JSON list of C-alpha atoms in Angstrom, two decimals:
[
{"chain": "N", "resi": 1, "resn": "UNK", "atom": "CA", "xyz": [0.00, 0.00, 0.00]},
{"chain": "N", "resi": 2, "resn": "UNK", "atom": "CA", "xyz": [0.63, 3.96, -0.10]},
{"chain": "N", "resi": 3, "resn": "UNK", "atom": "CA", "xyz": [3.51, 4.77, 1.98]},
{"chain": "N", "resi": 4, "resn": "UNK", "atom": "CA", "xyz": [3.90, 8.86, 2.69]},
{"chain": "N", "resi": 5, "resn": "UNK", "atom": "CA", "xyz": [6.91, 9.85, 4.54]},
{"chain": "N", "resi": 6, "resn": "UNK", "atom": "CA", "xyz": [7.93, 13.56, 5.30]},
{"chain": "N", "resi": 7, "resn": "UNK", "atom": "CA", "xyz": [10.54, 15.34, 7.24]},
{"chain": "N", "resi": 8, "resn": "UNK", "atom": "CA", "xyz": [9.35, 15.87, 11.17]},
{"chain": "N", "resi": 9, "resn": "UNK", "atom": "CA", "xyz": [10.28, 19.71, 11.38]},
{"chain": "N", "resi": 10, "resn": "UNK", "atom": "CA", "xyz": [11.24, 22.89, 10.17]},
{"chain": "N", "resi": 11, "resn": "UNK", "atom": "CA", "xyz": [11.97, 26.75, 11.28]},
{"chain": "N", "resi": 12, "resn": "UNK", "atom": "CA", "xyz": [12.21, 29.93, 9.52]},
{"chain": "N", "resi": 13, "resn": "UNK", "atom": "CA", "xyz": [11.85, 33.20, 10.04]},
{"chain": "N", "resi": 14, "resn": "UNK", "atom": "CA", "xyz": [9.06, 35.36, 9.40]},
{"chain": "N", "resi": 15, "resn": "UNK", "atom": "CA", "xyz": [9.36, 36.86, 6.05]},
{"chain": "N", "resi": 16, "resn": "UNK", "atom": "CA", "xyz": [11.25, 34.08, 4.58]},
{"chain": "N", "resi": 17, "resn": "UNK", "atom": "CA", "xyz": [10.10, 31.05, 1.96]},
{"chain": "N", "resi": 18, "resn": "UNK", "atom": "CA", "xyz": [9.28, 27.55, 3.50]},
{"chain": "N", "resi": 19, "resn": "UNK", "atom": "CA", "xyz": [9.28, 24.43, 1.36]},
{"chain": "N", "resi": 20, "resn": "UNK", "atom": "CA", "xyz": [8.27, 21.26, 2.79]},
{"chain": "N", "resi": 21, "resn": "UNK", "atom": "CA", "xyz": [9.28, 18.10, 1.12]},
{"chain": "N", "resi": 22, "resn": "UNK", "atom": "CA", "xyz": [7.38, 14.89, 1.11]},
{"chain": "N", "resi": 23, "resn": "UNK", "atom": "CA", "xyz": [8.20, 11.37, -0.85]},
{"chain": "N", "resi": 24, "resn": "UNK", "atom": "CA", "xyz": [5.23, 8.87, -1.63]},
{"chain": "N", "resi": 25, "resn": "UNK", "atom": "CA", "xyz": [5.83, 4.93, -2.84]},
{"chain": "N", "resi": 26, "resn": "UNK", "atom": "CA", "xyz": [2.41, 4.65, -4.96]},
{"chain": "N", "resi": 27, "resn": "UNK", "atom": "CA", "xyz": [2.58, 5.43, -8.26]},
{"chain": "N", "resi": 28, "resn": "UNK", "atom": "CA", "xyz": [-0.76, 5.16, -9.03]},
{"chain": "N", "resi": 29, "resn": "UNK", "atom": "CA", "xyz": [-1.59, 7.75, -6.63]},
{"chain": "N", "resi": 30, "resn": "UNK", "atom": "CA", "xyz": [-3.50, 10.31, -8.42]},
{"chain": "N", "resi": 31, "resn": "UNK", "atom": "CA", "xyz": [-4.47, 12.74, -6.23]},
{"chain": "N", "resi": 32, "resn": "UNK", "atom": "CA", "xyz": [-1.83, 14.52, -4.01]},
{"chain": "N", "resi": 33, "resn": "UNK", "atom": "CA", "xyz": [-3.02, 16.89, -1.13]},
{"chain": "N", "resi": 34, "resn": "UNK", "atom": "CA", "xyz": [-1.59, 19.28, 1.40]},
{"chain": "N", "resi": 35, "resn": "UNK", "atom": "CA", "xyz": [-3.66, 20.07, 4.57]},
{"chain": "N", "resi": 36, "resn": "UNK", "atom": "CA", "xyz": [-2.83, 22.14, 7.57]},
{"chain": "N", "resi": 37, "resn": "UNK", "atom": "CA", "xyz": [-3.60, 21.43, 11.01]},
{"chain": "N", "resi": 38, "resn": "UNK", "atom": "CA", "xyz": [-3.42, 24.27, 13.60]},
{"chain": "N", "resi": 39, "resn": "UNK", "atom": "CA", "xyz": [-3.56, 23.10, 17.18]},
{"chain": "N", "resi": 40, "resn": "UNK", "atom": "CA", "xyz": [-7.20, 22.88, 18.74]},
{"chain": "N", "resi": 41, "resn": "UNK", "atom": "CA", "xyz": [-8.61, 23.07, 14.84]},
{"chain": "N", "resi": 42, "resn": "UNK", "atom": "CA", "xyz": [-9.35, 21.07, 12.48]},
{"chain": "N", "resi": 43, "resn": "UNK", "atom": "CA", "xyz": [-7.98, 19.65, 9.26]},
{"chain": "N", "resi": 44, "resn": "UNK", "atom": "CA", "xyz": [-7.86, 21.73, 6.45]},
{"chain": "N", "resi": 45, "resn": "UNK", "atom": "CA", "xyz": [-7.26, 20.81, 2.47]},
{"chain": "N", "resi": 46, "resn": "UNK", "atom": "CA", "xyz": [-4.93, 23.88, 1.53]},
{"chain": "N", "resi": 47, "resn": "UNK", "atom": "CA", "xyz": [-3.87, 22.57, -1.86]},
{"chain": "N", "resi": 48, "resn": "UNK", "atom": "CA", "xyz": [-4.03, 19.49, -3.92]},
{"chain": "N", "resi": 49, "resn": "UNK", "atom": "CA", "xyz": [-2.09, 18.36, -7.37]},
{"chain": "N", "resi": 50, "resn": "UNK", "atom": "CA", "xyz": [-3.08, 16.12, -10.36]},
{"chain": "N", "resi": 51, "resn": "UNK", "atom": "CA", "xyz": [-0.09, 13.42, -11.07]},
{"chain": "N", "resi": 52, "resn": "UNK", "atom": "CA", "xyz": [-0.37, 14.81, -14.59]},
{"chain": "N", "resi": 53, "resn": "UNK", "atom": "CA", "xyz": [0.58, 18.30, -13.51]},
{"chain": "N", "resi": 54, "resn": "UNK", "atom": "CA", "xyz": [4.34, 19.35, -12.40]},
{"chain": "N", "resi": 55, "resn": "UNK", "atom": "CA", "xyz": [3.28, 22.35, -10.86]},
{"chain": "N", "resi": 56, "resn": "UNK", "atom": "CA", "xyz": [0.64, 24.60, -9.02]},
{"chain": "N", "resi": 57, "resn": "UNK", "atom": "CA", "xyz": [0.04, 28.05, -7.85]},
{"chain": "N", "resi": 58, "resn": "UNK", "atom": "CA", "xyz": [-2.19, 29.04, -5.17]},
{"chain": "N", "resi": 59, "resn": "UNK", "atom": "CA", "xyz": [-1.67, 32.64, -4.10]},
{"chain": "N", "resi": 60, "resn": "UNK", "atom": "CA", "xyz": [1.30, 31.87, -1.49]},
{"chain": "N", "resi": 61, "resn": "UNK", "atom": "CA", "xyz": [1.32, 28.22, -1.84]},
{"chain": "N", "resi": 62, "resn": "UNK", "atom": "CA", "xyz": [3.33, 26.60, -4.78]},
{"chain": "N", "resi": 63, "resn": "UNK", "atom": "CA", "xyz": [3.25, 22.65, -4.89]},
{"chain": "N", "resi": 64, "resn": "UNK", "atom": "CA", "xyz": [5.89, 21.01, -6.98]},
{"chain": "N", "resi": 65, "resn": "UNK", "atom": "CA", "xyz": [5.47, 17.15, -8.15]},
{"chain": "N", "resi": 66, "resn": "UNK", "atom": "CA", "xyz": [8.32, 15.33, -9.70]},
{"chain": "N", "resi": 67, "resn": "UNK", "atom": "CA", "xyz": [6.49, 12.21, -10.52]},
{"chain": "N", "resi": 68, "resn": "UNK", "atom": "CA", "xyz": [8.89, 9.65, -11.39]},
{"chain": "N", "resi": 69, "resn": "UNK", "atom": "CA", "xyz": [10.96, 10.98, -8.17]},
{"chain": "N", "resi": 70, "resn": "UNK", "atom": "CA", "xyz": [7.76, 10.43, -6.25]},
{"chain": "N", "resi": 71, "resn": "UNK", "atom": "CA", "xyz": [8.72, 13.94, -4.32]},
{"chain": "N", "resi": 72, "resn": "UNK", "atom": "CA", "xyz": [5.98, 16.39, -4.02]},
{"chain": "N", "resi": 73, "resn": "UNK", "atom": "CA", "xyz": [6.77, 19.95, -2.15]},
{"chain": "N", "resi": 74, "resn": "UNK", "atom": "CA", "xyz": [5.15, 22.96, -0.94]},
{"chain": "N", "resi": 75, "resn": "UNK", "atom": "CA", "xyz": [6.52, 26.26, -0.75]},
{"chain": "N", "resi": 76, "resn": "UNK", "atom": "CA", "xyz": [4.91, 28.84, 1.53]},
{"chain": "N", "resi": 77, "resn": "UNK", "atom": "CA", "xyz": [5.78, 32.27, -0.24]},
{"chain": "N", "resi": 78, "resn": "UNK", "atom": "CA", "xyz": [6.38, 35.12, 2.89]},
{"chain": "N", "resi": 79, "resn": "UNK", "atom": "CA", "xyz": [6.16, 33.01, 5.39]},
{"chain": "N", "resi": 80, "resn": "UNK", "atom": "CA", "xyz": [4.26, 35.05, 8.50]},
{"chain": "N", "resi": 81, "resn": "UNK", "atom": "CA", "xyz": [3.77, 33.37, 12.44]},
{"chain": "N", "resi": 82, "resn": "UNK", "atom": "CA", "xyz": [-0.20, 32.38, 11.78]},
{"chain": "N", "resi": 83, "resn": "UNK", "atom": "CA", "xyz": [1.29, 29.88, 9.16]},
{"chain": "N", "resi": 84, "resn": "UNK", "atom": "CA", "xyz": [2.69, 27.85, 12.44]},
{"chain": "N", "resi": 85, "resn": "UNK", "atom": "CA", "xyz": [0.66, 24.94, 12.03]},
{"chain": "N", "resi": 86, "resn": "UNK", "atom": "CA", "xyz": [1.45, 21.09, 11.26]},
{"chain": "N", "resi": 87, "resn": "UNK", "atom": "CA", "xyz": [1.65, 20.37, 7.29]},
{"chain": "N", "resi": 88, "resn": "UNK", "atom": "CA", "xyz": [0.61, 16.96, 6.06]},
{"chain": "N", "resi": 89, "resn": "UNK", "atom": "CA", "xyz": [1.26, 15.69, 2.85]},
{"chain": "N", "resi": 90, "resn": "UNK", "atom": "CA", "xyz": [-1.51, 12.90, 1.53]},
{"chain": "N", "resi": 91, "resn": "UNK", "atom": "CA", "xyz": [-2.17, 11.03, -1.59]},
{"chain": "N", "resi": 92, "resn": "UNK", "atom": "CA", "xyz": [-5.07, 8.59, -2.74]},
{"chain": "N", "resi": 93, "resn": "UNK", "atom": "CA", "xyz": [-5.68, 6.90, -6.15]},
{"chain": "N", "resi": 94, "resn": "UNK", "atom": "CA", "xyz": [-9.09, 8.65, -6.78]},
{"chain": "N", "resi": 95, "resn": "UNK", "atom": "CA", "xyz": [-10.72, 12.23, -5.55]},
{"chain": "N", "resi": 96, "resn": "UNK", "atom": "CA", "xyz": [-13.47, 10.25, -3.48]},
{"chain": "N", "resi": 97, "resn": "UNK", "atom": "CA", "xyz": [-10.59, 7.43, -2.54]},
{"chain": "N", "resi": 98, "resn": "UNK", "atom": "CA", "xyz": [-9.36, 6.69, 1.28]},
{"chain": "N", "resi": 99, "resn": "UNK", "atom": "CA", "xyz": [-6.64, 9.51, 1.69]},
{"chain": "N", "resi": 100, "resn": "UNK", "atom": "CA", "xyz": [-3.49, 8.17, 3.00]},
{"chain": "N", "resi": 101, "resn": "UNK", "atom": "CA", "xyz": [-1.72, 10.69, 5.29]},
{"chain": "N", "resi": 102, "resn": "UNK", "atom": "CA", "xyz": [1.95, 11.45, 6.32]},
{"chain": "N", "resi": 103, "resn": "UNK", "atom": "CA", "xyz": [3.27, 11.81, 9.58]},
{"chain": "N", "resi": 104, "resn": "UNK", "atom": "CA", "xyz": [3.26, 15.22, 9.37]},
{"chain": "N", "resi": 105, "resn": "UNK", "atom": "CA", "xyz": [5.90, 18.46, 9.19]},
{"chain": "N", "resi": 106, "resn": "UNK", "atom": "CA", "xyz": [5.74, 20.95, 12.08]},
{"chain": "N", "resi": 107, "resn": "UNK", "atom": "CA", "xyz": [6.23, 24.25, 10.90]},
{"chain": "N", "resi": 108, "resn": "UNK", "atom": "CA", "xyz": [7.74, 26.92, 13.64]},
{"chain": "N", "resi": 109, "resn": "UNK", "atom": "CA", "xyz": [8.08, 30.91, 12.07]},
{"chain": "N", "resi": 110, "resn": "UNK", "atom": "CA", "xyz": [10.34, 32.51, 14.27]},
{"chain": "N", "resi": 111, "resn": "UNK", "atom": "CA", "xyz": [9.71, 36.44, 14.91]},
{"chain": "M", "resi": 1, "resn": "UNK", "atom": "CA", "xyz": [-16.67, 25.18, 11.64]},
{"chain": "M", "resi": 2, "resn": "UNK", "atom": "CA", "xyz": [-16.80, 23.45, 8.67]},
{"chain": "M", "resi": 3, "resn": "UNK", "atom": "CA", "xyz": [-20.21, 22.14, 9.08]},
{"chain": "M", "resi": 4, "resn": "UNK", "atom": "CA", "xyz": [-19.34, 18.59, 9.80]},
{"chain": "M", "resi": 5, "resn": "UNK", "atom": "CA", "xyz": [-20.51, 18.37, 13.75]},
{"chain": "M", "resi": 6, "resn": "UNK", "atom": "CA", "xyz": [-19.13, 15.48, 15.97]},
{"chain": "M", "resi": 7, "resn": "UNK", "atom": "CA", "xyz": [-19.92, 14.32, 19.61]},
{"chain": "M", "resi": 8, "resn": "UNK", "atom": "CA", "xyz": [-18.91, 14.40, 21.99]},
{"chain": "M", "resi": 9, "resn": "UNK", "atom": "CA", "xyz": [-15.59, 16.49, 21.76]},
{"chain": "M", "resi": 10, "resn": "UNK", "atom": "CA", "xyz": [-13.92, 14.72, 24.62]},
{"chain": "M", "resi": 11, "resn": "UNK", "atom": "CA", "xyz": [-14.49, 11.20, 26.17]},
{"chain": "M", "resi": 12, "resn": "UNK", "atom": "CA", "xyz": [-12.05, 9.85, 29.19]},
{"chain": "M", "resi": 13, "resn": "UNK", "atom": "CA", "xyz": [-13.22, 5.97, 29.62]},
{"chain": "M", "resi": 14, "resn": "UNK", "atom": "CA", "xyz": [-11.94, 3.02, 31.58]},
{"chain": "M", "resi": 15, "resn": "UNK", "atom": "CA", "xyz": [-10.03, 0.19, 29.69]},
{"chain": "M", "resi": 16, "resn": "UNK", "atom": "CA", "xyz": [-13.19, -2.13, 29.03]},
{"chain": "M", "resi": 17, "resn": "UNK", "atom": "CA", "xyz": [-15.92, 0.45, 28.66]},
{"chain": "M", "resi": 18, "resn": "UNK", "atom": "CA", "xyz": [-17.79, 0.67, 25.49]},
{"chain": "M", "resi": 19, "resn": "UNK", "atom": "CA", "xyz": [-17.39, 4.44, 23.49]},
{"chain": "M", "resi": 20, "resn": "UNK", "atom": "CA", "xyz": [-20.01, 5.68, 20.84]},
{"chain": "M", "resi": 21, "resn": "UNK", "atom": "CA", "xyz": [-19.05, 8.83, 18.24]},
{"chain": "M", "resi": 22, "resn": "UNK", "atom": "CA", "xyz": [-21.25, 10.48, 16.59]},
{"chain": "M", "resi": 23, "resn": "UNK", "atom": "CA", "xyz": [-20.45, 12.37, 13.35]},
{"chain": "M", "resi": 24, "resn": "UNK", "atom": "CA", "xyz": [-22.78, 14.66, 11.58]},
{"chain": "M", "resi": 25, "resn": "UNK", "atom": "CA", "xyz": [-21.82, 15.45, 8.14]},
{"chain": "M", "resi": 26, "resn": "UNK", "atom": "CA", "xyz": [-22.80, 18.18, 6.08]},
{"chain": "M", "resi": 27, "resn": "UNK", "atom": "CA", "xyz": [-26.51, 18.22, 4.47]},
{"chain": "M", "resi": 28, "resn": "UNK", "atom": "CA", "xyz": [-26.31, 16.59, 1.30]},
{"chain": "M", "resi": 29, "resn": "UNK", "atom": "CA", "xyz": [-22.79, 15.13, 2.05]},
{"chain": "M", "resi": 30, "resn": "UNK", "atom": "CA", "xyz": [-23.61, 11.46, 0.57]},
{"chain": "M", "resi": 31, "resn": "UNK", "atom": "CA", "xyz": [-19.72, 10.42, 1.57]},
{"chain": "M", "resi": 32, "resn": "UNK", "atom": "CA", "xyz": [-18.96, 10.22, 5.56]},
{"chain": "M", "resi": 33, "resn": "UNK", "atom": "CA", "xyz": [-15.23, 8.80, 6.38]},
{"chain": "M", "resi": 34, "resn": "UNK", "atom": "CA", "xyz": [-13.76, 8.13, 9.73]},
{"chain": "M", "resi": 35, "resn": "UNK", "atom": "CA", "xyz": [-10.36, 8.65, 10.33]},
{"chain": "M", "resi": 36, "resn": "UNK", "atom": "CA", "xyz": [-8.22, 7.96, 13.81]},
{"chain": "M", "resi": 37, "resn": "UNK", "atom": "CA", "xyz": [-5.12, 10.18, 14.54]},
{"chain": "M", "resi": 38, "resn": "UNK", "atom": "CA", "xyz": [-2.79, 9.54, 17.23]},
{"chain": "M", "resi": 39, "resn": "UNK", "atom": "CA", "xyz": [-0.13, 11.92, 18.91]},
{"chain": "M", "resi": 40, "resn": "UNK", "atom": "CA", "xyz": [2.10, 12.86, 16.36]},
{"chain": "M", "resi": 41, "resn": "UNK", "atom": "CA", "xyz": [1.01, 11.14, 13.74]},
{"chain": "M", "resi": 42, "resn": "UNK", "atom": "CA", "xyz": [-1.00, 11.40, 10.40]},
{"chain": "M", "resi": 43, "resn": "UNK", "atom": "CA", "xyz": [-4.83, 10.81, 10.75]},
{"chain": "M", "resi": 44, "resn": "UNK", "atom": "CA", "xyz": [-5.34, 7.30, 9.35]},
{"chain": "M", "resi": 45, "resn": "UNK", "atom": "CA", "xyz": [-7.88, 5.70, 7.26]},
{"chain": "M", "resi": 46, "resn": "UNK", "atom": "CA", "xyz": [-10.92, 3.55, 9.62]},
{"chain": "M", "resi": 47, "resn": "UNK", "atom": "CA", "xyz": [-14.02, 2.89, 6.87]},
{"chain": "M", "resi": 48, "resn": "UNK", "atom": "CA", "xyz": [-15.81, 4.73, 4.47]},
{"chain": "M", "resi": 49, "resn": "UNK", "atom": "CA", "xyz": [-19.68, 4.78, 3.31]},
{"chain": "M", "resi": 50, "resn": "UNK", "atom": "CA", "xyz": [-21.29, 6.06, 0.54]},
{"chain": "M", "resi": 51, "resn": "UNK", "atom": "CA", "xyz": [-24.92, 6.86, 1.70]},
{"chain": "M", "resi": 52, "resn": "UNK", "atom": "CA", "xyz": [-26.09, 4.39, 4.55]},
{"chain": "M", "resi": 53, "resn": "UNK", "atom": "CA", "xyz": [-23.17, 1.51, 2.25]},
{"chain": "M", "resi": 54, "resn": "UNK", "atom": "CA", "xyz": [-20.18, 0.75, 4.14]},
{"chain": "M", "resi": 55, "resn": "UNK", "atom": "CA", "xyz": [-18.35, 0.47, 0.98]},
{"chain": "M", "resi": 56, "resn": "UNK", "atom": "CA", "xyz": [-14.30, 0.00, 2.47]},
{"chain": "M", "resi": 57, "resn": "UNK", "atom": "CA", "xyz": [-12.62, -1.06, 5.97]},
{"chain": "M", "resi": 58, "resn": "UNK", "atom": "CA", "xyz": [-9.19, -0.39, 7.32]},
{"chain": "M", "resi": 59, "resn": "UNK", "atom": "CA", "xyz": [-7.46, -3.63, 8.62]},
{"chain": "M", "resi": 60, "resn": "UNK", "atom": "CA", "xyz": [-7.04, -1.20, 11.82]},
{"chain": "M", "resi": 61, "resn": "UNK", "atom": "CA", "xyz": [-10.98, -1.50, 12.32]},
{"chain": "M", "resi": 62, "resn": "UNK", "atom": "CA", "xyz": [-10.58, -4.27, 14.28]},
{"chain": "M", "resi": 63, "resn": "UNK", "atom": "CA", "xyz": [-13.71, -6.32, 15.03]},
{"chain": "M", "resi": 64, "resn": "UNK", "atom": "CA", "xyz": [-13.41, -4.47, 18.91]},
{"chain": "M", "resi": 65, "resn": "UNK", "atom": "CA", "xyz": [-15.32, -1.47, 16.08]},
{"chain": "M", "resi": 66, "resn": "UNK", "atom": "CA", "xyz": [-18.14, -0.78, 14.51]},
{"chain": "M", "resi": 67, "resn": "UNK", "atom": "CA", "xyz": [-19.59, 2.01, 12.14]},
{"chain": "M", "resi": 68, "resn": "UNK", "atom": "CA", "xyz": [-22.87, 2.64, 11.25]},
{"chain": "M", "resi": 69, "resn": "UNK", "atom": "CA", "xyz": [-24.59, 5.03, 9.03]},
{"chain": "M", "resi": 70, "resn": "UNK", "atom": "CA", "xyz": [-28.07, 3.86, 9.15]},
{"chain": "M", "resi": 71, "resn": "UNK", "atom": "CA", "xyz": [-29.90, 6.47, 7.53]},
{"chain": "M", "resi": 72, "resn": "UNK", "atom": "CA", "xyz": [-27.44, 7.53, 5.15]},
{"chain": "M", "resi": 73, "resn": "UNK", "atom": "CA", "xyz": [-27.00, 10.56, 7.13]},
{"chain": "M", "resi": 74, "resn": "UNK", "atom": "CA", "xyz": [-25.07, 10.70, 10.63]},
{"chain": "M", "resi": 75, "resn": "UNK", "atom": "CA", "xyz": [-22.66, 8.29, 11.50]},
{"chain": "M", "resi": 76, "resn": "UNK", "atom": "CA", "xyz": [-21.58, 6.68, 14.75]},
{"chain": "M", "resi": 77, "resn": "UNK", "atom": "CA", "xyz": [-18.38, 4.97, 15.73]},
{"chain": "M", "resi": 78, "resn": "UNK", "atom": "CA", "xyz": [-18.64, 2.16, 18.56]},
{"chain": "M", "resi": 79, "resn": "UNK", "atom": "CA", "xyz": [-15.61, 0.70, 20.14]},
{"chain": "M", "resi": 80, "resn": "UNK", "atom": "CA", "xyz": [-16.06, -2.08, 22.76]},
{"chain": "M", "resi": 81, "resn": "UNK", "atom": "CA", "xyz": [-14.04, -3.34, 25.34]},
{"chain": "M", "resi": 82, "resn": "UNK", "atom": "CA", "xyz": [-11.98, 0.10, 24.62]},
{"chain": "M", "resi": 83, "resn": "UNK", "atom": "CA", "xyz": [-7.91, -0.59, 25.07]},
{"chain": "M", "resi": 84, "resn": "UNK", "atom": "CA", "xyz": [-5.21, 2.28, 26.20]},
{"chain": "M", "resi": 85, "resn": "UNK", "atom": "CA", "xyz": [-4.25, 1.98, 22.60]},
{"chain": "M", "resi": 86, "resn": "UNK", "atom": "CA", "xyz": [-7.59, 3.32, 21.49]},
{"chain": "M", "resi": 87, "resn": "UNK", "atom": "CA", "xyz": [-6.54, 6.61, 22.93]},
{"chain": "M", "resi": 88, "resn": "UNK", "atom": "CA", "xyz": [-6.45, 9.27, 19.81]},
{"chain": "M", "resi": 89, "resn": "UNK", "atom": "CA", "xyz": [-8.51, 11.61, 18.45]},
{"chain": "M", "resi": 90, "resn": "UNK", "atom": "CA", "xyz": [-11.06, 10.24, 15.88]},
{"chain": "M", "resi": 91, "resn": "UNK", "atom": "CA", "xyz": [-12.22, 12.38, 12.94]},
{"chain": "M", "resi": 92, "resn": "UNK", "atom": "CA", "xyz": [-14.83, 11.97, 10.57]},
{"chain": "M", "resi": 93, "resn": "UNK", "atom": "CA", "xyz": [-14.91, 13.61, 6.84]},
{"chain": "M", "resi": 94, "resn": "UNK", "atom": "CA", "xyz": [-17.44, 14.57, 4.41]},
{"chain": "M", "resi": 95, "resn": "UNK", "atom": "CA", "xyz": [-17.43, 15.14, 0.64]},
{"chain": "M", "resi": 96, "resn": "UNK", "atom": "CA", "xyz": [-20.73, 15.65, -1.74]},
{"chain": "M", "resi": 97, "resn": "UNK", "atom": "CA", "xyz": [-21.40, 12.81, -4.01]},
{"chain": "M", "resi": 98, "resn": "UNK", "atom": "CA", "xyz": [-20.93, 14.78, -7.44]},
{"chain": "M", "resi": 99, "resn": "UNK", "atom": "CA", "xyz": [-17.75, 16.36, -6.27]},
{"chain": "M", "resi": 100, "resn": "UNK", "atom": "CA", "xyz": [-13.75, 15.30, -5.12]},
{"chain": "M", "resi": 101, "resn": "UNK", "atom": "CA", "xyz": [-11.88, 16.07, -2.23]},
{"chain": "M", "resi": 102, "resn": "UNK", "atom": "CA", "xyz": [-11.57, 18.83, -3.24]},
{"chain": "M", "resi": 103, "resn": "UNK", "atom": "CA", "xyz": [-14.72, 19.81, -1.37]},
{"chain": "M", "resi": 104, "resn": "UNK", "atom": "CA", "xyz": [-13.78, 17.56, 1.81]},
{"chain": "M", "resi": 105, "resn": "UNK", "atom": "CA", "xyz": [-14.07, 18.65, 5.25]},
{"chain": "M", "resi": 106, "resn": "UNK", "atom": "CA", "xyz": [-12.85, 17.52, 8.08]},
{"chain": "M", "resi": 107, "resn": "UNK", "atom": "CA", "xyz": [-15.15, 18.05, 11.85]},
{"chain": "M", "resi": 108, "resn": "UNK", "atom": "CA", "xyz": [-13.41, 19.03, 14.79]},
{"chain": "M", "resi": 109, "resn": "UNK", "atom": "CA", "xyz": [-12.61, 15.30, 15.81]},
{"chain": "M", "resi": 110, "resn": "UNK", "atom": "CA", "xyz": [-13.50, 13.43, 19.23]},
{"chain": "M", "resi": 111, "resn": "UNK", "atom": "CA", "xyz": [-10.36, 12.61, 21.81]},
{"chain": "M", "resi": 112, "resn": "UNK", "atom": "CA", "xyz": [-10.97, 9.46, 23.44]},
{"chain": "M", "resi": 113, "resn": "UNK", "atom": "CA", "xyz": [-8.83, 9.12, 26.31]},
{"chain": "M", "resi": 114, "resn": "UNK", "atom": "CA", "xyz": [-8.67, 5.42, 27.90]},
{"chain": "M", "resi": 115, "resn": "UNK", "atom": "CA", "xyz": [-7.14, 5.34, 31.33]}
]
C-alpha cells in the first residue's frame, strides 16, 4: 500500500520562503493533497495536485510534483507566524478514494 | 466550523468500557469517512460509506469497532471493550457525491482518552 513519509520539522523566520518536502511509494496515486492542522482546529485541504501536472500556484502556496521521483513539495511564499501549524502531505488513487496521510511536518516561524 | 458536527468532543473511559461517536456530516454530504489520529502522527484511514453503504474497511478496524450510518445521514463509531491503545482523536470527513476532495471537510474530531 501507499507509503507517505515527510521530514518531522522545520523553522524559519518570518518573512522568509518555507518548502516542505514529502516522498510517496504509490505510483498510481492520483491525487496529491496538502492540509494544515493548527492546534485545537481542524484539518484543512490547503492545496491538492493532479499526477499529470508538475506544478501549481495558489496565491502563497506553490506545490511542486516530480512524478517519477515520487517527491511532491510545498513552498509557503512570505512566510508570516499564523502559518505555524502542522503540514501533512496525503495522496489517494481517486478524488473520493481513502486519503493516505503522512506523519506530518511541524512548521515553527520565528519572529 | 466546517459544518461537519461530531460528539462528543472529549471522552475519558476506563479500559473495558464501550465508546459511541457520533459524526454529523454536512446536508447533502452522501460520503462520511472516519479517520483515527494519534499523537504525532497522520490521521489514518478507519471505513468509508457512501450513503447508509459501508463500501471499504481499514485492517485497523478491528472487530473491537463498529460504524454505522443507518440512515445515510449521521454516522456513529462504537468501540467495545476500549484498550489504552484506542486513545487518539477520531475524525470523521465529508465530501458531496458529485464532487472530489476537493470539497472535503474535516469536523473538529472526538479525543478518546482510555485510562
Amino acid at each position: 500500500g501507499e507509503d507517505v513519509e515527510q521530514s518531522l520539522f522545520l523553522s524559519v523566520r518570518e518573512g522568509d520562503s518555507s518548502v516542505i518536502n514529502c516522498t510517496y511509494t504509490d505510483s498510481s496515486s492520483t491525487y496529491l493533497y496538502w492540509y494544515k492542522q493548527e492546534p485545537g482546529a481542524g484539518l484543512q485541504l490547503l492545496t491538492y495536485i493532479f499526477s499529470n501536472m508538475d506544478m501549481k500556484q495558489d496565491q502563497r502556496l506553490t506545490v511542486l510534483l516530480n512524478k517519477k521521483d515520487k517527491h511532491l513539495s510545498l513552498r509557503i511564499a512570505d512566510t508570516q507566524t499564523g502559518d505555524s501549524a502542522i503540514y501533512f502531505c496525503a495522496a489517494s488513487e481517486t478524488s473520493y478514494d481513502k486519503v493516505i496521510f503522512g506523519p506530518g511536518t511541524s512548521l515553527s516561524v520565528i519572529p | 466550523d466546517t459544518g461537519v458536527s461530531q460528539n462528543p468532543r472529549h471522552k475519558i473511559t476506563k479500559r473495558g468500557q464501550n465508546v459511541t461517536f457520533r459524526c454529523d456530516p454536512i446536508s447533502e454530504h452522501n460520503r462520511l469517512y472516519w479517520y483515527r489520529q494519534t499523537l504525532g502522527q497522520g490521521p489514518e484511514f478507519l471505513t468509508y460509506f457512501q450513503n447508509e453503504a459501508q463500501l471499504e474497511k481499514s485492517r485497523l478496524l478491528s472487530d473491537r469497532f463498529s460504524a454505522e450510518r443507518p440512515k445515510g445521514s449521521f454516522s456513529t463509531l462504537e468501540i467495545q471493550r476500549t484498550e489504552q491503545g484506542d486513545s487518539a482523536m477520531y475524525l470523521c470527513a465529508s465530501i458531496p457525491l458529485a464532487s472530489g476532495i476537493e470539497t472535503q471537510y474535516f469536523g473538529p474530531g472526538t479525543r478518546l482518552l482510555v485510562l
